[in-house]
Every structure is written in C-alpha cells, then in structure tokens.
XYZ file of C-alpha atoms in Angstrom:
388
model
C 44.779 87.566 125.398
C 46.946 85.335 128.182
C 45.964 82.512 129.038
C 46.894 79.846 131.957
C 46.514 76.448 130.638
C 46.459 73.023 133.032
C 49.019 70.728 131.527
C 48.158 67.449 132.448
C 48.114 64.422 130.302
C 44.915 65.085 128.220
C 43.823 64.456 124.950
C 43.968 66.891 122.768
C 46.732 69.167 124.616
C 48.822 70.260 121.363
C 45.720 70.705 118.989
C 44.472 73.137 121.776
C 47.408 75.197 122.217
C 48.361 74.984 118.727
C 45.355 76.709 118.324
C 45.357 79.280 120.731
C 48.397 80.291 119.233
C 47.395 80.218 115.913
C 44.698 82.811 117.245
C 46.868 85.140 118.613
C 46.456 84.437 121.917
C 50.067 83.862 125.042
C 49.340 80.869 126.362
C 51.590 80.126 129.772
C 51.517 75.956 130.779
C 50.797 75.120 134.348
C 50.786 72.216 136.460
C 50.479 70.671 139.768
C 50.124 66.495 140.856
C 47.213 67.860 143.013
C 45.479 69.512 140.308
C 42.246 66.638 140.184
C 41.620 66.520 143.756
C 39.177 67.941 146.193
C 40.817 69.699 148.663
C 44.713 70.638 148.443
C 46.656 73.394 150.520
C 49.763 73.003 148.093
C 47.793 73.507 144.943
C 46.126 76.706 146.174
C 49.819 78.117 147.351
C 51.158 76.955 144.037
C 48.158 78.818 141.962
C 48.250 81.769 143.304
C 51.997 82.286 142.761
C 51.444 80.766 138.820
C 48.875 83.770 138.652
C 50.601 86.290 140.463
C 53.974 85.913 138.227
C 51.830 85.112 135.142
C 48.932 87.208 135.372
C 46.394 85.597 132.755
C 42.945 86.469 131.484
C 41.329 83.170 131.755
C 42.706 79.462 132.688
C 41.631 76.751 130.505
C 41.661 72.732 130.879
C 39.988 70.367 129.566
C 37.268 68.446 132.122
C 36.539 71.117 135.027
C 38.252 70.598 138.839
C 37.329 72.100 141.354
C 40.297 72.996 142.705
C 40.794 75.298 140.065
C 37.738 76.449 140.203
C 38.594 77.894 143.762
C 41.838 79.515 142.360
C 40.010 81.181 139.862
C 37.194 82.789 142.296
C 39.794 83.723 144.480
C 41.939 85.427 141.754
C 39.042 86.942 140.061
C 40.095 85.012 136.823
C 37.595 83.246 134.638
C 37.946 79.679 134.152
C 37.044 77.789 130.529
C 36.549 73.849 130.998
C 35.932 71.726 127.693
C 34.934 68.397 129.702
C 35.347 65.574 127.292
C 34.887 62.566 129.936
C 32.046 61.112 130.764
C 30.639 60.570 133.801
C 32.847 63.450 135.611
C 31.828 63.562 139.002
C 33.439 67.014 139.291
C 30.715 68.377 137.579
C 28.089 67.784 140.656
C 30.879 69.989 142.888
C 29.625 72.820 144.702
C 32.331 74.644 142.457
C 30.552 74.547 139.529
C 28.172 77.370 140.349
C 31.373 79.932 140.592
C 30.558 83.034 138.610
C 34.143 82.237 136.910
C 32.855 79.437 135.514
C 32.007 78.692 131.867
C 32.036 74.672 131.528
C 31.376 73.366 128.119
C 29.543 70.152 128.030
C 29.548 67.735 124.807
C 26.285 66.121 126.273
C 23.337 67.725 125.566
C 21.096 65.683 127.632
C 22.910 66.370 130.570
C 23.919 70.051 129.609
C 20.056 70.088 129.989
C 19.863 68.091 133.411
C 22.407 70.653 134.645
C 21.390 73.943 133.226
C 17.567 72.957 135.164
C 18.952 72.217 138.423
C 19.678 76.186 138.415
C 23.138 76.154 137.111
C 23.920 79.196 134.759
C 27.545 78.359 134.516
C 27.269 75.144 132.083
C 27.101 75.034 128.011
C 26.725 72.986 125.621
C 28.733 72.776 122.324
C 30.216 69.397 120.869
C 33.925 68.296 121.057
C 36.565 69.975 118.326
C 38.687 67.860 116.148
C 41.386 68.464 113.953
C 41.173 66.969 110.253
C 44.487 68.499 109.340
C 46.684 66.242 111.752
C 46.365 62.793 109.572
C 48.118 64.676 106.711
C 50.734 65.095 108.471
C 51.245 61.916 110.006
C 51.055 60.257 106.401
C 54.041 62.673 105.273
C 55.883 60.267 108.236
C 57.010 56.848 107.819
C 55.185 54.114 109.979
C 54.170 50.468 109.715
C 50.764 50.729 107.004
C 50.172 46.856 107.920
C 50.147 47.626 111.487
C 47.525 50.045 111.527
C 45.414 48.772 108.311
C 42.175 46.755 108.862
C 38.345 45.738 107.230
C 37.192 47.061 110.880
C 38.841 48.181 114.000
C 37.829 49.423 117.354
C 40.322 51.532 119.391
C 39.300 51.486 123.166
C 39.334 50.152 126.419
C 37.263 46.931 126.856
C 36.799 48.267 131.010
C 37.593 44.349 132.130
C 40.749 45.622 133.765
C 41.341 44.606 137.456
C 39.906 47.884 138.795
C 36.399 47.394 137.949
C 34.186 48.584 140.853
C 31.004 46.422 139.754
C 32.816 42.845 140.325
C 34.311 43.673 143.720
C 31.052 44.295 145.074
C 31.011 41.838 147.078
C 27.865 40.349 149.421
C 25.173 41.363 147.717
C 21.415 39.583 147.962
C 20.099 37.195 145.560
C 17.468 39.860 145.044
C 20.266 42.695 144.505
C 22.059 40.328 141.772
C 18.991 39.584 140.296
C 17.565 42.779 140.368
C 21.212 44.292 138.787
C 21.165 41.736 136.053
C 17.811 42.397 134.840
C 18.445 46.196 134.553
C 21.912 45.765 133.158
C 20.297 43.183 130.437
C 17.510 45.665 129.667
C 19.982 48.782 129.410
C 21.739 46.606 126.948
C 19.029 46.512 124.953
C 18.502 50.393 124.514
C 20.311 52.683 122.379
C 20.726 56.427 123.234
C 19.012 56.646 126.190
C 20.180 55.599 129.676
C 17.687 54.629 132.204
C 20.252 52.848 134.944
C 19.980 56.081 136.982
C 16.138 56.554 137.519
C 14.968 52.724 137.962
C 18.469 52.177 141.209
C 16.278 51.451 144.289
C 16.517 52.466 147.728
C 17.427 48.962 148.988
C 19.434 48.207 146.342
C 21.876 51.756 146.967
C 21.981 50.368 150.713
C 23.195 46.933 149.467
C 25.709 48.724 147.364
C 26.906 51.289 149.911
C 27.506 48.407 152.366
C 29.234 46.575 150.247
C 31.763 48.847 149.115
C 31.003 52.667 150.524
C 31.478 55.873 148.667
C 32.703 58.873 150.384
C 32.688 61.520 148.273
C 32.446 64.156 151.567
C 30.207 67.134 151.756
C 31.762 68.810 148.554
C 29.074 68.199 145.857
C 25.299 67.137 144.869
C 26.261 64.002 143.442
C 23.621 61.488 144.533
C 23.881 58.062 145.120
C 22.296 56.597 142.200
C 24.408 58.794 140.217
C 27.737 57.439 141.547
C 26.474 54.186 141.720
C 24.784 53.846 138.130
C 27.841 55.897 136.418
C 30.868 54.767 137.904
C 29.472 51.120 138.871
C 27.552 49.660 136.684
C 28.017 52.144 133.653
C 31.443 51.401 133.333
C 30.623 47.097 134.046
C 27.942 48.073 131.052
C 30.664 49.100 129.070
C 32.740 45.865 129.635
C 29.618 43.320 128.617
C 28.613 45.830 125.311
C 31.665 46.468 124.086
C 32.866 42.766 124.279
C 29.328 41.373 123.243
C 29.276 43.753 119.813
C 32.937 42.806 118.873
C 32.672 39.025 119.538
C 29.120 39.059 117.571
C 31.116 41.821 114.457
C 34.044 38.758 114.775
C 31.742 35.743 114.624
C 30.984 37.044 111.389
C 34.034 39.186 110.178
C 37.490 38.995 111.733
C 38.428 42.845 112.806
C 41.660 44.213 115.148
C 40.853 45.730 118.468
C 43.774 48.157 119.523
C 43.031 48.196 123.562
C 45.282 48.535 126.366
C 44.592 44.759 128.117
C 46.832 42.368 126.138
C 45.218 39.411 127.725
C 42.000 39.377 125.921
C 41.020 37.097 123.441
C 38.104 36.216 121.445
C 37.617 33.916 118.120
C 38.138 35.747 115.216
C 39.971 39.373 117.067
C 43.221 39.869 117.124
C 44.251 41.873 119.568
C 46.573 44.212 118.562
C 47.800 45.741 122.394
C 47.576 49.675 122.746
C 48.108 52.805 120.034
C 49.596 56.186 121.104
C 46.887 58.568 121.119
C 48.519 61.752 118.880
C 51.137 59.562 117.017
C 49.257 56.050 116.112
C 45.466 56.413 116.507
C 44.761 58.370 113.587
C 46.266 56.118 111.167
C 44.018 52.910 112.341
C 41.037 55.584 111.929
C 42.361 56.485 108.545
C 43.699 52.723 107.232
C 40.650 50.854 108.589
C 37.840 50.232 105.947
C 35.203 50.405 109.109
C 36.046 52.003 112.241
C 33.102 50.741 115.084
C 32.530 53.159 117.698
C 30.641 52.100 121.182
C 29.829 54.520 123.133
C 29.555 54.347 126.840
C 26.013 54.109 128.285
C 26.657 56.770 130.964
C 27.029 59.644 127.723
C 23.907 59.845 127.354
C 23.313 61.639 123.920
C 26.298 63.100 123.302
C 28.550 62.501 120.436
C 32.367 61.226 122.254
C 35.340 62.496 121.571
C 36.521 58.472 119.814
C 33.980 59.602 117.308
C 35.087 62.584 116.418
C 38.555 61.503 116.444
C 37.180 58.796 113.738
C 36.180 61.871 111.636
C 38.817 64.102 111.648
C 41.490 61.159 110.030
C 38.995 60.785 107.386
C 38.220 57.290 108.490
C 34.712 55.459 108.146
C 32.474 56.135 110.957
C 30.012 53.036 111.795
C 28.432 54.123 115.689
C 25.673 53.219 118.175
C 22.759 56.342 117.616
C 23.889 59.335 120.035
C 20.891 61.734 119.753
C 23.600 64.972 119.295
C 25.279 63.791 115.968
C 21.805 64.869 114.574
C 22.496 68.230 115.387
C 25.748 68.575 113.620
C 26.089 65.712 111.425
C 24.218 63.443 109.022
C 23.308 59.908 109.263
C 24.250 58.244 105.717
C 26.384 61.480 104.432
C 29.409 62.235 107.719
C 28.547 58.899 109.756
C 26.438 55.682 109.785
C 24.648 54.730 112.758
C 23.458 51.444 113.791
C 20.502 50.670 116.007
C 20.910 47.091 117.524
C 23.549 44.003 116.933
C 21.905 42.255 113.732
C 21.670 46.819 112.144
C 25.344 46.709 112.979
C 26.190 42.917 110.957
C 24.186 43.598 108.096
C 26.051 47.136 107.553
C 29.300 45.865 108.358
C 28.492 43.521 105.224
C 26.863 46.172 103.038
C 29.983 48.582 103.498
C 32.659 46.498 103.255
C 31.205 45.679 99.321
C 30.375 49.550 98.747
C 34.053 51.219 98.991
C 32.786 54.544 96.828
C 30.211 55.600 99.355
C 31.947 54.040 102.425
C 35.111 56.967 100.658
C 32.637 59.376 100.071
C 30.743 59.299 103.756
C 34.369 59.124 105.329
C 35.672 62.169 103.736
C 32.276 64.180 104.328
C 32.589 64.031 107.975
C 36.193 64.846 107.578
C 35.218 67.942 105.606
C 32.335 68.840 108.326
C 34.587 68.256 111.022
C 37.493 70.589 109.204
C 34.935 73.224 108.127
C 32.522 73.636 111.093
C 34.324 71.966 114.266
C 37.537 72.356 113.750
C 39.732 73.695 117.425
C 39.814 76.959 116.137
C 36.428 77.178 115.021
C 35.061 75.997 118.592
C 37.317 78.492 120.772
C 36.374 81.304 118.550
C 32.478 80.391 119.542
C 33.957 80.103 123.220
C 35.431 82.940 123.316
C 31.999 84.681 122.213
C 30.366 83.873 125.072
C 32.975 84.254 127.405
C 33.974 87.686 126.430
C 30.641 88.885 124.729
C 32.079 92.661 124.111
C-alpha cells in the first residue's frame, strides 16, 4: 500500500513510519507551512500536485486538518488522522463529516459526544507506544544523573506569556467570581470535566467582549467549547499542575523537566526542557515515580505523556482517566491517584516498595509492547479502513 504522510513536527513521526515500513507498506513524506490552517489556495495547488506525482492510497497525520481533509475529497483519497491533542478545535470542522475520513480519537468520552452528534467518520482506539525505543537509547551514552530522579514530571506548566485566561481583560466582579468558583470546583474533580455545561450566557458575552473569537463559518464549535477548552482548560492546567507539584515538593523534593526556565518552587528543581525522541524516555525510565497530570479538557482519555511513561518501562503514578480501565490495570500497568493527600501518601508508599513499584513499571511496559504497540494499532486501523 502507498501512503502520503504529513511531515510536520509531531510526536511520534519516526515510530509511525518506522512502522509502516516495517509493515510493508511505501510511505512518500509531504509537507506544506499551510498545512494547519483553514483556508489556503497554496496548500490545495501544492496537494494536488504531491498526489498527482505520488499517487497514494490513503494520507495519514497525526491530529486531523481540514485542509487535508478537502484534498482528500477532492482526490478521492482516504484520509487516516490519529489525533493525539486535546482540545483540537479541528475536530468541530465541517470537514470532519467527509466520507474520506476515518479520525481516530484517544478520548472515549468525546469519541462518544462526536459519534451522537451524527458523525460516522470518528473512532475510538487509544494512543500507540513503542516499548522497544528505551533499549536502544540505553545502548547510547548520555548523562544517567541528568535524567535520574525519586519523581519527575515532564510537561508544560501552561504559565507561559500566551495564556488566553489572564489577558482577559474587563471582566465583572460577578464574571471573576463566578470563573473562580467553577475553576476551584473543577479542581476538585477527577475524570470528569464539567467547565463546558455549567459557562453561562452572560458570562460567554463577558468573555467574547473581552477578547473575541473568530473562528468564521467553518465549523460547529460552540462558544462554551472554545471558551471552556482553550480558556480556562488550559489556565486549569497552569493552577493543577503547579498546585500538585508544589504540594508532591512540600513533602518530597522531585525534578520537573518543562520548557519555562523561570519557574521556581521550594523543594523543585527545575531542570529546563528534554528532547522528546532523544531525552524523554530516559527521565521516564531513570525516575523511581514518574507523576502524570492530565489536562482537564481530555476528558477520559488516557494522554499520550502516559503512555510515553509506559513504553520506557518507567513507574506510572496518574490522576484517574476513565479509559486506562479499558486497557490497563490499576495496581498491575499503572497507579492512579484520586485527590492531593491519595497522591502524597502513594508517593511515600512507593518510594519504600521498589519490587512492586519494578514489577508494575515493567507490566505496563509489557502491555504496552504486546497489545499497543504502533504496529499493533495500524494493523487494527487498517481493518477498518480497508475491511476487504
């Protein structure tokens, strides 16, 4: 089979063509800078040539655009998305409903949303890893002291200058108030995400006057979704992720690997940013705990930072994500925790139980080898999308 893949700068890009190749399929690399937006003349020129010099059988990218979404329709072509980010306001484009389309969703919950507003062309299997990669790295020399911890968390701490919450600007008493107390209370809740359903009316307006957002007639995003997503989901991020490592830290020092250099709490030590393919997996493997905090806005799905925890064989300790109980379980592949004081007290228990913190890390390694490995999920894919 040939296939068209988007090269841009994703995660995952030579685990997935390593394993196209590795099941037999020609895989042809394409980009464009205009690939992620809306509308684009240049793209659709430059697509159609790609396709008419490299005729393909299906493109593939990971997270769906629209753009080549269109390409696809017009060239008759079927399109394979893996979307791994979350939210991904492509996903509410009018695109979506192409018959080309077969978008695979790592969020059951909204798999479900999607699949019962009347759209066929959406699925929903959970992210692939690759547990073979970390032996290779460790046949490499690097720095072990580096990337060796008791506990580390590898991820953006979303307090960087772009932050859309804090430059709303001119906003009520009433709106603050009102923002606060549903922030605090989503806080509070573990694996499900209410932000959506309780944004009033009044409060959107206050919002949308402050700081508008066009998105155009191109999609069925709604206002509450942009809003509670891309607003306050990502300023929930920001207070949770900082609250649970300065309360792990108050009580055990551990090394946050994050892109923003200036942050700085008692007892972290900030340890600036770790390539993605060449220095992630070795925190995951070297670190006796390895936290995971997921974003509120994935709303049961397990994300991709877990699985990458997984697949190096490190120690998974993670906020509950209703999907890991379909694949994985709690105690054996992963531990889950279910509020701040959960998480202390099995920080503490761990770190004094190395055997079964060992033994849990290299089960989810083996599940994630055995049953979810890149292979593994394109060979399911490729079920569906070519059923004879």
């Amino acid at each position: 089979m040939k296939i068209t893949f988007l090269d841009w700068s994703c995660f995952g890009r030579e685990n997935c063509i390593s394993a196209f190749k590795q099941l037999g399929h020609d895989v042809t690399l394409f980009f464009h800078p205009e690939y992620d937006l809306r509308k684009s003349a240049a793209f659709d020129a430059a697509f159609d040539v790609q396709l008419g010099n490299h005729p393909c059988d299906v493109v593939f990218s990971f997270n769906f655009y629209p753009l080549v979404a269109e390409g696809c329709k017009r060239n008759n072509v079927k399109y394979i998305s893996i979307v791994y980010d979350s939210p991904h306001v492509s996903l509410y484009s009018y695109t979506i409903i192409y018959p080309c389309n077969y978008v695979f969703l790592f969020d059951k919950t909204q798999y479900t949303e999607l699949h019962q507003m009347g759209i066929p062309t959406v699925y929903y299997l959970p992210l692939p890893g690759n547990a073979d990669q970390i032996d290779h790295l460790l046949s490499l020399p690097y720095d072990r002291k580096r990337y060796s911890s008791d506990i580390s968390f590898v991820g953006s701490l979303y307090n960087e200058d772009h932050n859309l919450f804090d430059r709303l600007n001119g906003l009520s008493d009433y709106a603050k108030g009102y923002l606060n107390g549903i922030m605090e209370a989503q806080l509070k809740v573990y694996g499900y995400y209410f932000i959506e359903e309780v944004l009033k009316k009044d409060i959107i307006r206050e919002m949308e006057i402050s700081m508008p957002y066009h998105a155009g007639n191109t999609g069925i995003q709604t206002p509450e979704y942009i809003y509670g997503t891309y607003f306050i989901g990502r300023k929930l991020a920001e207070m949770d992720r900082i609250r649970t490592l300065t309360s792990v830290a108050s009580k055990h020092p551990l090394r946050l690997y994050t892109l923003n250099r200036d942050f700085s709490a008692p007892g972290i030590e900030n340890m600036g940013s770790v390539d993605y393919d060449h220095e992630m997996p070795y925190v995951f493997h070297h670190s006796k705990i390895n936290l995971n905090i997921t974003l509120k806005s994935i709303k049961s799905g397990i994300p991709l930072r877990a699985i990458d925890i997984m697949s190096a064989g490190g120690f998974l300790l993670t906020n509950f994500q209703a999907d890991f109980l379909d694949y994985y379980v709690p105690d054996e592949d992963f531990v889950y925790y279910t509020d701040l004081n959960d998480l202390n007290e099995k920080i503490a228990y761990y770190l004094s139980h190395e055997e079964e913190r060992r033994q849990i890390a290299q089960s989810g390694r083996k599940k994630v080898r055995e049953f979810h490995s890149f292979e593994q999920r394109f060979r399911e894919i490729f079920a569906i999308v070519f059923p004879n």
